Tab-separated table of C-alpha atoms in Angstrom:
chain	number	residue	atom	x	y	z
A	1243	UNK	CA	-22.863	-10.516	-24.833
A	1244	UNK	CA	-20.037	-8.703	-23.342
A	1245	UNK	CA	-20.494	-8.084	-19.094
A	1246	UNK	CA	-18.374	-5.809	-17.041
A	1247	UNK	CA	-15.910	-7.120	-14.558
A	1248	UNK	CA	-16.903	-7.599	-11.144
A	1249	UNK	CA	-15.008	-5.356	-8.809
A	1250	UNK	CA	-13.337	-7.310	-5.749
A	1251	UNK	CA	-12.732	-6.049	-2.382
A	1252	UNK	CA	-9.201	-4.824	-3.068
A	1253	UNK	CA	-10.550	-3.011	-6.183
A	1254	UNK	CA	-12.959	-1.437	-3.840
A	1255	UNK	CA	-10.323	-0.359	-1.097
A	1256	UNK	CA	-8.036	1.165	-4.052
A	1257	UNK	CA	-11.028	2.818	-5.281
A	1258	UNK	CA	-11.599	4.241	-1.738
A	1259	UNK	CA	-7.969	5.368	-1.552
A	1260	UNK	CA	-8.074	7.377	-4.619
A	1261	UNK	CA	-10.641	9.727	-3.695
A	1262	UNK	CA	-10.267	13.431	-1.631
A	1263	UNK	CA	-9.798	12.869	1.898
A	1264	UNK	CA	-12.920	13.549	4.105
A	1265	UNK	CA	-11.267	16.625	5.941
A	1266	UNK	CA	-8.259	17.613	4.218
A	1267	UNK	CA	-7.787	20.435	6.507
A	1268	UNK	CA	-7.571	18.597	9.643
A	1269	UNK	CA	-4.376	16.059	7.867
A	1270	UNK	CA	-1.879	17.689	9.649
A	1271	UNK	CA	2.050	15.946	8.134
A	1272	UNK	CA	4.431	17.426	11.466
A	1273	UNK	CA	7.250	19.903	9.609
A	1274	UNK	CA	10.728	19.749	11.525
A	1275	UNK	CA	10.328	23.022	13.300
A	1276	UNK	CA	12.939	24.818	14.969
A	1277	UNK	CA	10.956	23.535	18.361
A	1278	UNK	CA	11.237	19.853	17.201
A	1279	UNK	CA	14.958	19.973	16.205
A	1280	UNK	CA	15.940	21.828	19.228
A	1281	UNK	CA	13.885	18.831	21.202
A	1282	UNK	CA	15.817	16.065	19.042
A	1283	UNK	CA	18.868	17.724	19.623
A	1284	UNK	CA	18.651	17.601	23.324
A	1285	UNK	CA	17.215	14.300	23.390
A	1286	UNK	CA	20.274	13.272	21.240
A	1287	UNK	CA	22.884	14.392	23.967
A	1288	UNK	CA	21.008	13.063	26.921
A	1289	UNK	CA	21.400	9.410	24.950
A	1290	UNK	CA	24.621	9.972	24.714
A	1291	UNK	CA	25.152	11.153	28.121
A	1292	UNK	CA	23.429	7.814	29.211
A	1293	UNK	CA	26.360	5.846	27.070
A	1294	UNK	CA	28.884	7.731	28.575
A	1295	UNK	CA	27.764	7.223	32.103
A	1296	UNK	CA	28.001	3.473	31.755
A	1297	UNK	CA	30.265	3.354	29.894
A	1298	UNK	CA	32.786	5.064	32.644
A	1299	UNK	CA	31.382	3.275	34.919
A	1300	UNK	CA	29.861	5.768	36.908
A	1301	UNK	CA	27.628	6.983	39.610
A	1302	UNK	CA	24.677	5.314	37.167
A	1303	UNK	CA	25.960	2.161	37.177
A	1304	UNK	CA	26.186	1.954	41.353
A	1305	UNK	CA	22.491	3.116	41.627
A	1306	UNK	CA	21.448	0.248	38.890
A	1307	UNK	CA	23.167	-2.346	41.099
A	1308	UNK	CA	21.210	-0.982	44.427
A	1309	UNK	CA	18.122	-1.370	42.342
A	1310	UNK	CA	18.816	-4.763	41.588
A	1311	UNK	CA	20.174	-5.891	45.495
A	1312	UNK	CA	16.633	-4.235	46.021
A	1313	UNK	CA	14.705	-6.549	43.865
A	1314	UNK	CA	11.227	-5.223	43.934
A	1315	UNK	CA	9.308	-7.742	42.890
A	1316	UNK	CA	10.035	-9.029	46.463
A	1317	UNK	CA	9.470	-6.020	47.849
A	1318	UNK	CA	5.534	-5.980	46.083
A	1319	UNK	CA	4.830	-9.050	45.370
A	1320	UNK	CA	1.186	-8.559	45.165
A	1321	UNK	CA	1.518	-6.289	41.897
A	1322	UNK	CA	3.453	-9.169	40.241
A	1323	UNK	CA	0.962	-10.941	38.288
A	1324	UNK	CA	-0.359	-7.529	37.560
A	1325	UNK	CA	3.171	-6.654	35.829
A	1326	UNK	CA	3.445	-9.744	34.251
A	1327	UNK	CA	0.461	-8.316	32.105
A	1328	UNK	CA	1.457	-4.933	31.634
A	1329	UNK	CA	4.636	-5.700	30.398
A	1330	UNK	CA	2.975	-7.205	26.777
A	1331	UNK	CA	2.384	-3.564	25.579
A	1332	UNK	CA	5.711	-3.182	25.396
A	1333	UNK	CA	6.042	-6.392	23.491
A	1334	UNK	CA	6.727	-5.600	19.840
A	1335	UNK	CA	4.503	-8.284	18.230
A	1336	UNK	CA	1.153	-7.952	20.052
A	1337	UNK	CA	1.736	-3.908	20.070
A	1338	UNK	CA	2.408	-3.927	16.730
A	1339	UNK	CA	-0.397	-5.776	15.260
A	1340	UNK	CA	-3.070	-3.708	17.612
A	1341	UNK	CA	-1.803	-0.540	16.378
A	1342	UNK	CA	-1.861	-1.725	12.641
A	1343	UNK	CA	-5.049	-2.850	12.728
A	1344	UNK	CA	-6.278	1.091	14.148
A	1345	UNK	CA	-3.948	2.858	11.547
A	1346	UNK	CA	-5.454	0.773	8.820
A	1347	UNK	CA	-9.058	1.692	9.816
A	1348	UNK	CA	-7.281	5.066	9.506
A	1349	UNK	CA	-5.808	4.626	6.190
A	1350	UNK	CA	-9.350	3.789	4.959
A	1351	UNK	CA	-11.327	6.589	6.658
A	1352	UNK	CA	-9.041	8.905	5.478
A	1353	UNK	CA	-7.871	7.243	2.046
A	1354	UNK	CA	-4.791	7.168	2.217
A	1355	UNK	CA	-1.421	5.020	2.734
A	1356	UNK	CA	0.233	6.961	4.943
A	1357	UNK	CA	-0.553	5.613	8.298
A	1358	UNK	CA	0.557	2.521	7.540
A	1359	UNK	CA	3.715	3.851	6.049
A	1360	UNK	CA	4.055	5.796	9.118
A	1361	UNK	CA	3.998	2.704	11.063
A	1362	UNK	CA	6.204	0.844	8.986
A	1363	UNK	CA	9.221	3.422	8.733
A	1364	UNK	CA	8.863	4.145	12.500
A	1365	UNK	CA	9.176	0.314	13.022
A	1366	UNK	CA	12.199	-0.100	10.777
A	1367	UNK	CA	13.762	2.602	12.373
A	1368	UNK	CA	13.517	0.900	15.631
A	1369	UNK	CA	15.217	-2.195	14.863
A	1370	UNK	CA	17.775	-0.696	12.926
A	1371	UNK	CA	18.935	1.752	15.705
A	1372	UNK	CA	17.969	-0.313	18.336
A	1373	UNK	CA	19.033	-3.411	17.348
A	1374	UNK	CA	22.686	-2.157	16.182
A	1375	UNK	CA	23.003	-0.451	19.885
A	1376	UNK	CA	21.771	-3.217	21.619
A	1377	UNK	CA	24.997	-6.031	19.394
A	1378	UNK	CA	27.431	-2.994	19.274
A	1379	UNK	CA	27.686	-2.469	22.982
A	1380	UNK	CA	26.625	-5.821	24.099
A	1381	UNK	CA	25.605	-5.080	28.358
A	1382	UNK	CA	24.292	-8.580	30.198
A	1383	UNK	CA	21.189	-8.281	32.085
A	1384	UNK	CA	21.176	-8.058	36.025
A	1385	UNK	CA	19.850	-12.154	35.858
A	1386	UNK	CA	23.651	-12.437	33.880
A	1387	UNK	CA	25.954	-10.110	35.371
A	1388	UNK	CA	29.414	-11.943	36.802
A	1389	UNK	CA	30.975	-8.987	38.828
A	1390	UNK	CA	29.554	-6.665	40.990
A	1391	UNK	CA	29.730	-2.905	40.625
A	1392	UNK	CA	31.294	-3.651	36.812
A	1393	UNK	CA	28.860	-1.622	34.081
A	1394	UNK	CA	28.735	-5.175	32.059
A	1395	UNK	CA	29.913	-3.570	28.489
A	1396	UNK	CA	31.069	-6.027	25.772
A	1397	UNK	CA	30.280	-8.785	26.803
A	1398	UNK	CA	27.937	-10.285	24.132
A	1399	UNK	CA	24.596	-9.230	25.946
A	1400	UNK	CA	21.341	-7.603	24.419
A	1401	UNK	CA	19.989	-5.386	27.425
A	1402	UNK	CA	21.421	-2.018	26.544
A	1403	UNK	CA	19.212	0.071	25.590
A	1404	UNK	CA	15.728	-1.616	27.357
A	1405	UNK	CA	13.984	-2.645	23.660
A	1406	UNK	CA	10.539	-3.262	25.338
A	1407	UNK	CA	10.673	0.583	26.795
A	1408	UNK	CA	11.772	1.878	23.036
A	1409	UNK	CA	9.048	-0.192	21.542
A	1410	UNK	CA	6.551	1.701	23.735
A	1411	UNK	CA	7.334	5.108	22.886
A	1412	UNK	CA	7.262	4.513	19.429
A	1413	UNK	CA	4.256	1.686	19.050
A	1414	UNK	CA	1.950	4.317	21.195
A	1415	UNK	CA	3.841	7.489	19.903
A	1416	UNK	CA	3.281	6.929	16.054
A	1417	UNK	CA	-0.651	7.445	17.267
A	1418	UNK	CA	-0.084	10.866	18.652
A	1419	UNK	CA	2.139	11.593	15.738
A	1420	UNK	CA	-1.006	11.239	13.259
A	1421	UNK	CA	-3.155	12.605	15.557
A	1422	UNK	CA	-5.649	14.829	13.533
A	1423	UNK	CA	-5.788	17.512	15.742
A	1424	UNK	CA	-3.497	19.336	18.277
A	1425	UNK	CA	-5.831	18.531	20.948
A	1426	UNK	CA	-5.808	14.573	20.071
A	1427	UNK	CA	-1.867	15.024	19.893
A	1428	UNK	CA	-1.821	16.483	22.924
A	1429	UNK	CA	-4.202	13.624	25.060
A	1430	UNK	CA	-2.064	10.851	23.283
A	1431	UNK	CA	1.214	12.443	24.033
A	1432	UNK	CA	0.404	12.393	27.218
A	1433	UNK	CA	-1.051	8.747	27.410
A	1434	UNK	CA	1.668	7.105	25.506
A	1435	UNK	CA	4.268	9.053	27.849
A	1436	UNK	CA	2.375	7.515	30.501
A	1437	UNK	CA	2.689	4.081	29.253
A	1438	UNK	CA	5.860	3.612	27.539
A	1439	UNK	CA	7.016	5.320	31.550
A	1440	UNK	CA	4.653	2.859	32.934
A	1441	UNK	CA	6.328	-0.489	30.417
A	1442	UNK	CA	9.965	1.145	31.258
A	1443	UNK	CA	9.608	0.577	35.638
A	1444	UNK	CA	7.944	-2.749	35.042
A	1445	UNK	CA	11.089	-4.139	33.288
A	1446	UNK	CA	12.923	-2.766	36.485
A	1447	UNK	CA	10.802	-3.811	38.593
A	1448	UNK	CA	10.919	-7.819	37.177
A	1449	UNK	CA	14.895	-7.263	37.215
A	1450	UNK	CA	15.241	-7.950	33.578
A	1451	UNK	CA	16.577	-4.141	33.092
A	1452	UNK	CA	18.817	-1.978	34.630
A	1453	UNK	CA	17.795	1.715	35.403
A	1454	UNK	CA	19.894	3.039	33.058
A	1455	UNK	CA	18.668	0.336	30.357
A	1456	UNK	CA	15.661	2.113	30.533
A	1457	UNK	CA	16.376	5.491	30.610
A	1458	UNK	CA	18.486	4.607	27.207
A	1459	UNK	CA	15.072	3.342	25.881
A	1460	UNK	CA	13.076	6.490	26.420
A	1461	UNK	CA	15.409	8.154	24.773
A	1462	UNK	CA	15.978	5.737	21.695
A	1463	UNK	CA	12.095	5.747	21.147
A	1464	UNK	CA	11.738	9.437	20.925
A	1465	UNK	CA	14.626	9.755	18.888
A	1466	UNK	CA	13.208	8.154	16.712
A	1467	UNK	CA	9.387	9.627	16.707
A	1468	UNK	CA	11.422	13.428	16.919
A	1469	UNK	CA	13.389	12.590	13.599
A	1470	UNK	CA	10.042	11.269	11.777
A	1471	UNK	CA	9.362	14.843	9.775
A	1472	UNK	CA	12.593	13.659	7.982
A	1473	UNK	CA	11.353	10.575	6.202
A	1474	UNK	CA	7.622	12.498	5.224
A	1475	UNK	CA	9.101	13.388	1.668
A	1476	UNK	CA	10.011	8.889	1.209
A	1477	UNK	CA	6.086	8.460	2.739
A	1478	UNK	CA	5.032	10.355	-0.062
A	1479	UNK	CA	7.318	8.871	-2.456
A	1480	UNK	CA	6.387	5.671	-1.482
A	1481	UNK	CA	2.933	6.189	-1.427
A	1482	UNK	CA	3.000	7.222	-4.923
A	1483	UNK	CA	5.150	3.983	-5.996
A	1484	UNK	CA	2.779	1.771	-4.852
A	1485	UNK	CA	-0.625	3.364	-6.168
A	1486	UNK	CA	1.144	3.958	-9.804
A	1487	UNK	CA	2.091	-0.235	-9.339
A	1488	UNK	CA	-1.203	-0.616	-8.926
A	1489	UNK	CA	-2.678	1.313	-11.404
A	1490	UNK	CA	-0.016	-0.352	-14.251
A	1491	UNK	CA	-0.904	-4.050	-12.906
A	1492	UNK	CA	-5.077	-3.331	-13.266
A	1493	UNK	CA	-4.267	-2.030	-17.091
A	1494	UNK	CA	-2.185	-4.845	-17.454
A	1495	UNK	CA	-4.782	-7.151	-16.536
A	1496	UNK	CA	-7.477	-5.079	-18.239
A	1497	UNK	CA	-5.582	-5.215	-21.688
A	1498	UNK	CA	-5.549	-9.240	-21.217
A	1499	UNK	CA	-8.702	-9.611	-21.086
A	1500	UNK	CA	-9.259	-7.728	-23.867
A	1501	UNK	CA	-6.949	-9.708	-26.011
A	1502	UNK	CA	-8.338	-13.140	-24.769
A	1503	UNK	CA	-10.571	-14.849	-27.718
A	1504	UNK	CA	-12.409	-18.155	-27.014
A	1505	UNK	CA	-10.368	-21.234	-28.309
A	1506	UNK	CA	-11.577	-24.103	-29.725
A	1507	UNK	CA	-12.030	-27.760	-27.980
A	1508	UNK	CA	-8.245	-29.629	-28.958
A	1509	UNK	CA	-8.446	-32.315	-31.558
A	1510	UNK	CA	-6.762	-35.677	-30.357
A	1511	UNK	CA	-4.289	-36.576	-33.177
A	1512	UNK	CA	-2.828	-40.423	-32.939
A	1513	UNK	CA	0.728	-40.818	-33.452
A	1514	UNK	CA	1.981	-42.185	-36.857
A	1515	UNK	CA	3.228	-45.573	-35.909
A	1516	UNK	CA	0.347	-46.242	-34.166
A	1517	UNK	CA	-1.020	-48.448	-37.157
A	1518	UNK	CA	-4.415	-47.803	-36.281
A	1519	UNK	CA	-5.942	-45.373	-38.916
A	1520	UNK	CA	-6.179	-41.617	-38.931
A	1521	UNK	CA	-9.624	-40.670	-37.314
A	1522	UNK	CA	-11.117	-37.856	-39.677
A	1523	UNK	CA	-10.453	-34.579	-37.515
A	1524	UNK	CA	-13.498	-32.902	-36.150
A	1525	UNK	CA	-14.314	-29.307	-37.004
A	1526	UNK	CA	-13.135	-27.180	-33.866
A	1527	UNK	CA	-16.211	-25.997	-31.977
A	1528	UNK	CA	-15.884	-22.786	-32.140
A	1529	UNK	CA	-15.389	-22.158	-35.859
A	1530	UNK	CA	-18.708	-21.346	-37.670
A	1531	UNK	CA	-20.488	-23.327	-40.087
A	1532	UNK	CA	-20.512	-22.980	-43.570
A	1533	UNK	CA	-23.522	-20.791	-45.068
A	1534	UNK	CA	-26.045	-22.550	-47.365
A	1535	UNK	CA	-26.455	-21.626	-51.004
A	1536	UNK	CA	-28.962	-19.244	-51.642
A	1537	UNK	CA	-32.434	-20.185	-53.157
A	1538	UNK	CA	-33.524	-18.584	-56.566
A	1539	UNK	CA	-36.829	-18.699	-57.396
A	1540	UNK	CA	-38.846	-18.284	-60.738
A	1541	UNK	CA	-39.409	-15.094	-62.210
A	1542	UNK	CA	-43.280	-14.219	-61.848
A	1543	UNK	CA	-45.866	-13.015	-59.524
A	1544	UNK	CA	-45.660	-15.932	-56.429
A	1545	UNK	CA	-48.734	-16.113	-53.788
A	1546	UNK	CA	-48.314	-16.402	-50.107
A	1547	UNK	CA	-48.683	-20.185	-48.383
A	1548	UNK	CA	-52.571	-18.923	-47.150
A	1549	UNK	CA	-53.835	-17.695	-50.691
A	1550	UNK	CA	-53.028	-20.946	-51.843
A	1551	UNK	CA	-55.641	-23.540	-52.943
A	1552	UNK	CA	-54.838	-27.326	-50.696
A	1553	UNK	CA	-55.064	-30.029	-53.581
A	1554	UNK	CA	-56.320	-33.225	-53.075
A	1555	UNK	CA	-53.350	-36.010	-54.758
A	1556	UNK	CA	-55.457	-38.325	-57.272
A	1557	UNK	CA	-55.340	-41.933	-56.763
A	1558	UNK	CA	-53.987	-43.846	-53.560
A	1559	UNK	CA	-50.393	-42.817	-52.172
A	1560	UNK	CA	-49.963	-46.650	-51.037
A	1561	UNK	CA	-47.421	-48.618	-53.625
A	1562	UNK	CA	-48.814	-51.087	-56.125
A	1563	UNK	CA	-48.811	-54.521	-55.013
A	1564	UNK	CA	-50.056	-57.430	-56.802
A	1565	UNK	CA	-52.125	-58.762	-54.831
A	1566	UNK	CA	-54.404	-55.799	-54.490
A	1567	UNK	CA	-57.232	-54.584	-55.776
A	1568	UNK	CA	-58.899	-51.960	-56.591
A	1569	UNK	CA	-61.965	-50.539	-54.485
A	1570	UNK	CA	-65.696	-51.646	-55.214
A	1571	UNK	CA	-64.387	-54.550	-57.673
A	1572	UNK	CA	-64.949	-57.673	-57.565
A	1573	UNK	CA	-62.426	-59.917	-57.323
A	1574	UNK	CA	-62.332	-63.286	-59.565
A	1575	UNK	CA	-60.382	-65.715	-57.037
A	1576	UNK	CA	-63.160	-65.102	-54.151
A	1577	UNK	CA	-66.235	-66.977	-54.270
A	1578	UNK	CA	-69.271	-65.838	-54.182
A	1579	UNK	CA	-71.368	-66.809	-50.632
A	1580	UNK	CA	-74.363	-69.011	-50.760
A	1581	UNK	CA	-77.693	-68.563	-49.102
């Protein structure tokens, strides 16, 4: 008897994903708008405004070194072990994985992949820009800086621009980005403003930033979440790719088990110069066994087993032995009793 499959728990989320979303009118994908660009453009000078400043060594880079002779984590010291804290959701791993786990809930609720992918090309995009900025212009922290008033520049750090304020605006951003309505966007906006602003002061205020580190952060991050409408048109692509893989690697597996046919147990064959002789080989399990030849019987009318008449075999069925009798005779060896 042939049985179905049983379905696993990817099956079932795959199934999930390929059905109509629950509210397909409130899946809002951001276009780049002539508002948007105009915002990415001016975002995009004030970074490079930032660079320049430093670079030049300018009025920036004095106020980042009176921030740091004003260290103010001895200035407030009871907020410290607060900060210490606060400073994780600007952390890339623990951010990252909290915000995954919420997008996939998404992904599921909504069936489909492009939360996730969301997440994933906003991420890549960070450490690719980031990343390169940070090695290419290579700034020592405030805890490593050798000469005073100097702007630090090539000189194999990783401080410039502030990677935990970055992370922020895009780990919190991406939410308001797939926000579902203009409303939501507009509550998250203003929450993950308030925390990526909120991750960005604590690094100053812990001296393991400059001012200007984290201004280049903010800036970086919504770069980054700004330019996102660009890559909607590979999130599609790429959520097509990996449903079609899917689809070709369950009809791949489907076909196989279609194909598979029981096979029988081995047979153990001894080797040749073994000298022991060739066991007789035994018929595989599997193969069926031979039909019997069919019974003829004799032309005529033939009763059933119940109309028949029982008949009684004449004579005894035991063997003839010689020194037996037969029943009510008398037998000449035995004598006969005396009264």
């Amino acid at each position: 008897m042939r049985t179905e499959r049983k379905p696993t728990r990817l099956d079932r989320v795959f199934a999930r994903l390929d059905r109509e979303p629950e509210r397909p009118e409130l899946l809002d994908v951001p276009e780049m708008s002539r508002h948007r660009f105009a915002l990415f453009a001016g975002t995009l000078a004030f970074y490079l405004a930032i660079v320049w400043a430093v670079v030049i060594t300018s009025w920036l880079v004095r106020l980042d070194w009176q921030v740091m002779f004003f260290r103010p984590y001895q200035q407030w010291p009871e907020i410290h072990a607060f900060v210490d804290y606060y400073v994780v959701l600007g952390q890339r791993g623990p951010t990252a994985v909290m915000v995954a786990a919420w997008l996939g809930w998404r992904s599921w609720r909504q069936h489909t992949l492009r939360p996730l992918l969301a997440l994933g090309v906003s991420l890549l995009l960070l450490n690719v820009t980031v990343g390169a900025a940070k090695y290419g212009m290579g700034r020592l922290g405030p805890h490593y800086a050798t000469t005073i008033g100097a702007n630090e520049m090539w000189l194999g750090g990783d401080i410039f621009p502030s990677g935990h304020t970055a992370n922020a605006v895009v780990t919190w951003g991406i939410l308001a980005y797939l926000a579902s309505t203009h409303q939501a966007r507009r509550w998250l906006s203003a929450l993950s403003a308030v925390t990526s602003l909120g991750v960005g002061m604590s690094t100053v205020y812990l001296g393991t930033h400059w001012l200007s580190d984290v201004l280049l952060g903010w800036a970086a991050g919504l770069l980054i979440l700004l330019a996102l409408p660009w890559f909607e048109p590979l999130i599609t692509r790429a959520e097509a790719a990996i449903l079609g893989l899917r689809d070709r690697w369950f009809a791949r597996l489907g076909r196989r088990r279609r194909t598979r046919r029981p096979v029988g147990r081995p047979v153990p064959v001894a080797p040749a110069d073994s000298g022991r002789p060739e066991a007789p080989a035994r018929e595989p399990v599997s193969t069926p066994r031979t039909a019997r030849a069919p019974v003829y019987l004799a032309p005529g009318p033939h009763t059933a087993r119940s109309d028949r008449t029982p008949v009684t075999p004449a004579g005894s069925r035991r063997p003839p032995h010689a020194d037996r009798h037969p029943r009510n005779t008398a037998s000449a060896a035995r004598p006969l009793s005396g009264g």
